[in-house]
Amino acid sequence: MESLIIKGGVPLHGEVTISGAKNAVLPLMAATLLTAEPCTIRRVPNLSDVRFMGQILTWLGAKVEFDGDTVRIEARKIRGAGDYDLVRKMRGSICIMGPLLGRLKKATVSLPGGCIIGARPINLHLKGFAALGAKLKVENGYVEASAKRLVGAEMFLGGRAGSTVLGTANVMMAATLAEGITVIESAACEPEVVDLANFLNAMGAKIVGAGSPTLTITGVKELHGAEHEVIPDRIEAATYAIAAAATDGEVLLRGARPDHLHAVLDKLRDAGVKIERKGPDLLVRRNGRLKPVDITTLTYSGFPTDVQAQMMALMVLTPGISIITERIFESRFMHVSELARLGADIEIEGPSAIIKGGKPLSGAPVMASDLRASAALVIAGLAATGATQINRVYHLDRGYENMDSKLRGLGARVERIEEA
Ligand code: EPU
């Protein structure tokens, strides 16, 4: 296993190009299962999650060819069921279920189960499939959805924490090939859902309302091949923006799509960070002392849960008290105890973390526990004095393309080593 060694205290300076969005590309790749014709997806980030999704599609019978940042997928003949438990290994791969059900009217996947950030049920995905007429069966750790025909329906897909991103994606994909009209109320409004709807429409689907809580899908008989460019990764952009602020640096985020980042940029400005829009790019630099801000994670267009840990690292460096409340995932505070090893003073009170910021951070060995928690440790390590060793760096490789070399490009002292 590999680790990162970060020698902190160097302000980040320069430019970084934002990669394609992980959370957009996974459902886009799954969507290619809806047609027998070839599809081409561009600006695909080189991530282990993406390669893993490629393996799943290959297993299902699709031809998957990566060429630089392009993937070409042809799902001429596919199987919808079988003895595979790949889904359990990567939660995001649950989104193959909607396309399989849409195209083959049958899908069997292993139940994804919980993960380190919370329980992660799929009841809302299944509610949507059932509304389209699928029969559901859970047996031996597998969930099977099957239908003679899928018929459009009206449904409400809001849950305990609001809308569901992959649930919306899954049901939307199945509904593209259902008979008649499907209306999804309380649909997720995330840019990744809009990106998927755009791709599906390019494939011949009829979806209106993407980006709003009401999605209307008029079923069609079949979809055809299409080409698509993935949107930039708003979470990656937010991570580098926070890293620039945390190190008192100045970074130009190339192709950051500021229109996807309103909530994050608003909070960063409140925290005293200067942000200038330069066309599709963003210039981020610290504007004097940092100020504490309170944050509550919400569904889009609220503050994203995927930036909560990174923002906590920034608040740890900010003199004063800030409160961060996590409303999407119940146990997404694994970074708190690791940040404490670097000197952070954070108390957890139910869904909130109370951060007494401004204490000096010094490097220490820490353990990455999930993708965004790891990003928070990188940010804290960049700002700490001395060396921070982040173990289990494979978590970062799941979702950040070339993070260590991008950081080195900004002047950071980061090295990747094989764990002893
Ligand atoms: N939920 C249910 N029932 C369901 C589905 C979800 O109760 O059937 C609940 C969840 O337990 C959670 C909330 O709804 O409390 C939101 O979960 P959602 O379904 O929106 O999450 P997801 O679609 O499984 C995607 C991203 C996550 C990101 C969340 C929220 C992908 C591959 N994953 O997950 O990304 O945190 O949306 O924005 O798109 C990450 O990138 O680090 C990551 C975890």
mmCIF file of C-alpha atoms in Angstrom, residues 1-7 46-48 51 240 368 371 374 378 388-408 412-420:
data_model
loop_
_atom_site.group_PDB
_atom_site.id
_atom_site.type_symbol
_atom_site.label_atom_id
_atom_site.label_comp_id
_atom_site.label_asym_id
_atom_site.label_seq_id
_atom_site.Cartn_x
_atom_site.Cartn_y
_atom_site.Cartn_z
ATOM 1 C CA MET A 1 0.000 0.000 0.000
ATOM 2 C CA GLU A 2 1.127 3.511 -0.722
ATOM 3 C CA SER A 3 1.353 6.611 1.472
ATOM 4 C CA LEU A 4 1.770 10.291 0.847
ATOM 5 C CA ILE A 5 4.372 12.295 2.705
ATOM 6 C CA ILE A 6 3.547 15.976 2.798
ATOM 7 C CA LYS A 7 6.020 18.523 4.096
ATOM 8 C CA ASN A 46 -8.098 8.503 -14.625
ATOM 9 C CA LEU A 47 -9.402 7.155 -11.307
ATOM 10 C CA SER A 48 -9.552 3.717 -9.784
ATOM 11 C CA ARG A 51 -11.430 1.700 -14.072
ATOM 12 C CA TYR A 240 -8.082 22.881 -4.491
ATOM 13 C CA ALA A 368 -7.149 7.946 5.321
ATOM 14 C CA LEU A 371 -12.119 9.725 -0.097
ATOM 15 C CA SER A 374 -8.371 11.854 2.972
ATOM 16 C CA VAL A 378 -4.063 16.440 2.694
ATOM 17 C CA THR A 388 2.435 14.393 7.593
ATOM 18 C CA GLN A 389 2.277 10.808 6.410
ATOM 19 C CA ILE A 390 -1.129 9.854 5.001
ATOM 20 C CA ASN A 391 -1.529 6.108 4.875
ATOM 21 C CA ARG A 392 -3.970 4.159 2.660
ATOM 22 C CA VAL A 393 -3.732 6.687 -0.107
ATOM 23 C CA TYR A 394 -5.773 4.412 -2.398
ATOM 24 C CA HIS A 395 -8.819 6.204 -1.014
ATOM 25 C CA LEU A 396 -7.602 9.394 -2.703
ATOM 26 C CA ASP A 397 -6.846 7.594 -5.958
ATOM 27 C CA ARG A 398 -10.503 6.551 -6.116
ATOM 28 C CA GLY A 399 -11.621 10.117 -6.676
ATOM 29 C CA TYR A 400 -8.790 12.611 -7.277
ATOM 30 C CA GLU A 401 -6.921 12.381 -10.562
ATOM 31 C CA ASN A 402 -3.135 12.686 -10.084
ATOM 32 C CA MET A 403 -3.566 14.585 -6.846
ATOM 33 C CA ASP A 404 0.053 14.346 -5.758
ATOM 34 C CA SER A 405 1.434 15.525 -9.101
ATOM 35 C CA LYS A 406 -1.176 18.306 -9.337
ATOM 36 C CA LEU A 407 -0.135 19.491 -5.865
ATOM 37 C CA ARG A 408 3.545 19.324 -6.783
ATOM 38 C CA ALA A 412 3.683 21.571 -2.608
ATOM 39 C CA ARG A 413 6.264 19.161 -1.240
ATOM 40 C CA VAL A 414 4.421 15.859 -1.680
ATOM 41 C CA GLU A 415 5.933 12.472 -2.217
ATOM 42 C CA ARG A 416 4.357 9.038 -2.708
ATOM 43 C CA ILE A 417 6.049 6.139 -1.001
ATOM 44 C CA GLU A 418 5.383 2.441 -0.570
ATOM 45 C CA GLU A 419 4.162 1.860 3.018
ATOM 46 C CA ALA A 420 6.704 -0.007 5.081
#
